[in-house]
Amino acid sequence: MDNLKKLKQLHKILEEVEAYSRCLGKVSFDMECCAPEEGIEQAGKDMALVGQQIFKLTHSKKYERLISELHENSEGLSPLQKKAVEHLYDDYSKVK
């Protein structure tokens, strides 16, 4: 598989992570501003569940493989794409 296809797969994962992150932000805002007290516990559980999904995506074998392969060989990527891969790889390495 060429690097552009790998990058496209990585983007799919990152788009899903971003969608879950937006959900976390919305629930967090709701909890801080206007959630009824009896809903706080459930909202916390929901946030934990969504957070677990983000963790699964960003620590999956597929994510690790894509980010590592693109970091090792960035042929065909633009300078901006290379820099993005570099940052993602660095972040992953720190957490790993």
PDB file of C-alpha atoms in Angstrom:
ATOM      1  CA  MET A   1       0.000   0.000   0.000  1.00  0.00           C
ATOM      2  CA  ASP A   2       1.395   3.417  -0.894  1.00  0.00           C
ATOM      3  CA  ASN A   3       1.827   6.231   1.591  1.00  0.00           C
ATOM      4  CA  LEU A   4      -1.119   8.271   0.353  1.00  0.00           C
ATOM      5  CA  LYS A   5      -3.441   5.321   0.984  1.00  0.00           C
ATOM      6  CA  LYS A   6      -1.913   4.881   4.435  1.00  0.00           C
ATOM      7  CA  LEU A   7      -2.433   8.577   5.114  1.00  0.00           C
ATOM      8  CA  LYS A   8      -6.059   8.287   3.998  1.00  0.00           C
ATOM      9  CA  GLN A   9      -6.601   5.409   6.463  1.00  0.00           C
ATOM     10  CA  LEU A  10      -4.940   7.428   9.207  1.00  0.00           C
ATOM     11  CA  HIS A  11      -7.238  10.350   8.426  1.00  0.00           C
ATOM     12  CA  LYS A  12     -10.280   8.098   8.833  1.00  0.00           C
ATOM     13  CA  ILE A  13      -9.126   7.132  12.318  1.00  0.00           C
ATOM     14  CA  LEU A  14      -8.339  10.732  13.230  1.00  0.00           C
ATOM     15  CA  GLU A  15     -11.728  11.941  11.963  1.00  0.00           C
ATOM     16  CA  GLU A  16     -13.444   9.429  14.231  1.00  0.00           C
ATOM     17  CA  VAL A  17     -11.262  10.494  17.156  1.00  0.00           C
ATOM     18  CA  GLU A  18     -12.165  14.125  16.461  1.00  0.00           C
ATOM     19  CA  ALA A  19     -15.885  13.327  16.403  1.00  0.00           C
ATOM     20  CA  TYR A  20     -15.625  11.570  19.774  1.00  0.00           C
ATOM     21  CA  SER A  21     -13.577  14.475  21.135  1.00  0.00           C
ATOM     22  CA  ARG A  22     -16.276  16.933  20.085  1.00  0.00           C
ATOM     23  CA  CYS A  23     -18.837  14.793  21.907  1.00  0.00           C
ATOM     24  CA  LEU A  24     -16.702  14.876  25.043  1.00  0.00           C
ATOM     25  CA  GLY A  25     -16.502  18.655  24.799  1.00  0.00           C
ATOM     26  CA  LYS A  26     -20.263  18.988  24.468  1.00  0.00           C
ATOM     27  CA  VAL A  27     -21.004  16.720  27.412  1.00  0.00           C
ATOM     28  CA  SER A  28     -18.348  18.468  29.486  1.00  0.00           C
ATOM     29  CA  PHE A  29     -19.850  21.861  28.688  1.00  0.00           C
ATOM     30  CA  ASP A  30     -23.310  20.558  29.553  1.00  0.00           C
ATOM     31  CA  MET A  31     -22.053  19.207  32.878  1.00  0.00           C
ATOM     32  CA  GLU A  32     -20.429  22.526  33.772  1.00  0.00           C
ATOM     33  CA  CYS A  33     -23.256  24.774  32.691  1.00  0.00           C
ATOM     34  CA  CYS A  34     -26.692  23.340  32.595  1.00  0.00           C
ATOM     35  CA  ALA A  35     -26.970  19.622  33.287  1.00  0.00           C
ATOM     36  CA  PRO A  36     -29.456  18.713  35.983  1.00  0.00           C
ATOM     37  CA  GLU A  37     -27.785  17.343  39.091  1.00  0.00           C
ATOM     38  CA  GLU A  38     -29.402  13.943  38.642  1.00  0.00           C
ATOM     39  CA  GLY A  39     -27.785  13.634  35.181  1.00  0.00           C
ATOM     40  CA  ILE A  40     -24.212  14.356  36.242  1.00  0.00           C
ATOM     41  CA  GLU A  41     -23.382  10.771  37.175  1.00  0.00           C
ATOM     42  CA  GLN A  42     -24.665   9.389  33.866  1.00  0.00           C
ATOM     43  CA  ALA A  43     -22.845  12.096  31.917  1.00  0.00           C
ATOM     44  CA  GLY A  44     -19.612  11.134  33.683  1.00  0.00           C
ATOM     45  CA  LYS A  45     -20.127   7.498  32.724  1.00  0.00           C
ATOM     46  CA  ASP A  46     -20.834   8.533  29.143  1.00  0.00           C
ATOM     47  CA  MET A  47     -17.654  10.601  29.040  1.00  0.00           C
ATOM     48  CA  ALA A  48     -15.623   7.672  30.339  1.00  0.00           C
ATOM     49  CA  LEU A  49     -17.080   5.374  27.686  1.00  0.00           C
ATOM     50  CA  VAL A  50     -16.309   7.832  24.886  1.00  0.00           C
ATOM     51  CA  GLY A  51     -12.817   8.368  26.286  1.00  0.00           C
ATOM     52  CA  GLN A  52     -12.223   4.624  26.201  1.00  0.00           C
ATOM     53  CA  GLN A  53     -13.205   4.563  22.537  1.00  0.00           C
ATOM     54  CA  ILE A  54     -10.728   7.345  21.753  1.00  0.00           C
ATOM     55  CA  PHE A  55      -8.034   5.393  23.594  1.00  0.00           C
ATOM     56  CA  LYS A  56      -8.836   2.230  21.625  1.00  0.00           C
ATOM     57  CA  LEU A  57      -8.559   4.076  18.334  1.00  0.00           C
ATOM     58  CA  THR A  58      -5.307   5.869  19.135  1.00  0.00           C
ATOM     59  CA  HIS A  59      -3.683   2.781  20.636  1.00  0.00           C
ATOM     60  CA  SER A  60      -4.827   0.225  18.093  1.00  0.00           C
ATOM     61  CA  LYS A  61      -2.370  -1.918  16.150  1.00  0.00           C
ATOM     62  CA  LYS A  62      -3.611  -0.317  12.934  1.00  0.00           C
ATOM     63  CA  TYR A  63      -2.971   3.227  14.201  1.00  0.00           C
ATOM     64  CA  GLU A  64       0.466   2.235  15.472  1.00  0.00           C
ATOM     65  CA  ARG A  65       1.343   0.539  12.180  1.00  0.00           C
ATOM     66  CA  LEU A  66       0.180   3.451  10.030  1.00  0.00           C
ATOM     67  CA  ILE A  67       1.879   6.134  12.090  1.00  0.00           C
ATOM     68  CA  SER A  68       5.121   4.146  12.346  1.00  0.00           C
ATOM     69  CA  GLU A  69       5.295   3.266   8.661  1.00  0.00           C
ATOM     70  CA  LEU A  70       4.557   6.833   7.598  1.00  0.00           C
ATOM     71  CA  HIS A  71       7.137   8.164  10.020  1.00  0.00           C
ATOM     72  CA  GLU A  72       9.814   5.769   8.769  1.00  0.00           C
ATOM     73  CA  ASN A  73       9.080   6.419   5.093  1.00  0.00           C
ATOM     74  CA  SER A  74       7.271   9.640   4.199  1.00  0.00           C
ATOM     75  CA  GLU A  75       7.923   9.414   0.469  1.00  0.00           C
ATOM     76  CA  GLY A  76       5.181  11.096  -1.549  1.00  0.00           C
ATOM     77  CA  LEU A  77       3.864  13.196   1.325  1.00  0.00           C
ATOM     78  CA  SER A  78       3.854  16.980   1.257  1.00  0.00           C
ATOM     79  CA  PRO A  79       5.994  18.874   3.785  1.00  0.00           C
ATOM     80  CA  LEU A  80       2.838  19.663   5.776  1.00  0.00           C
ATOM     81  CA  GLN A  81       1.752  16.017   5.788  1.00  0.00           C
ATOM     82  CA  LYS A  82       5.243  14.954   6.857  1.00  0.00           C
ATOM     83  CA  LYS A  83       5.181  17.432   9.747  1.00  0.00           C
ATOM     84  CA  ALA A  84       1.731  16.239  10.830  1.00  0.00           C
ATOM     85  CA  VAL A  85       2.913  12.617  10.803  1.00  0.00           C
ATOM     86  CA  GLU A  86       5.997  13.623  12.780  1.00  0.00           C
ATOM     87  CA  HIS A  87       3.865  15.286  15.471  1.00  0.00           C
ATOM     88  CA  LEU A  88       1.462  12.344  15.647  1.00  0.00           C
ATOM     89  CA  TYR A  89       4.365   9.920  15.910  1.00  0.00           C
ATOM     90  CA  ASP A  90       6.004  11.982  18.664  1.00  0.00           C
ATOM     91  CA  ASP A  91       2.731  12.187  20.611  1.00  0.00           C
ATOM     92  CA  TYR A  92       2.173   8.451  20.220  1.00  0.00           C
ATOM     93  CA  SER A  93       5.738   7.662  21.310  1.00  0.00           C
ATOM     94  CA  LYS A  94       5.330   9.735  24.477  1.00  0.00           C
ATOM     95  CA  VAL A  95       2.103   8.008  25.478  1.00  0.00           C
ATOM     96  CA  LYS A  96       3.231   4.540  24.446  1.00  0.00           C
TER      97      LYS A  96
END
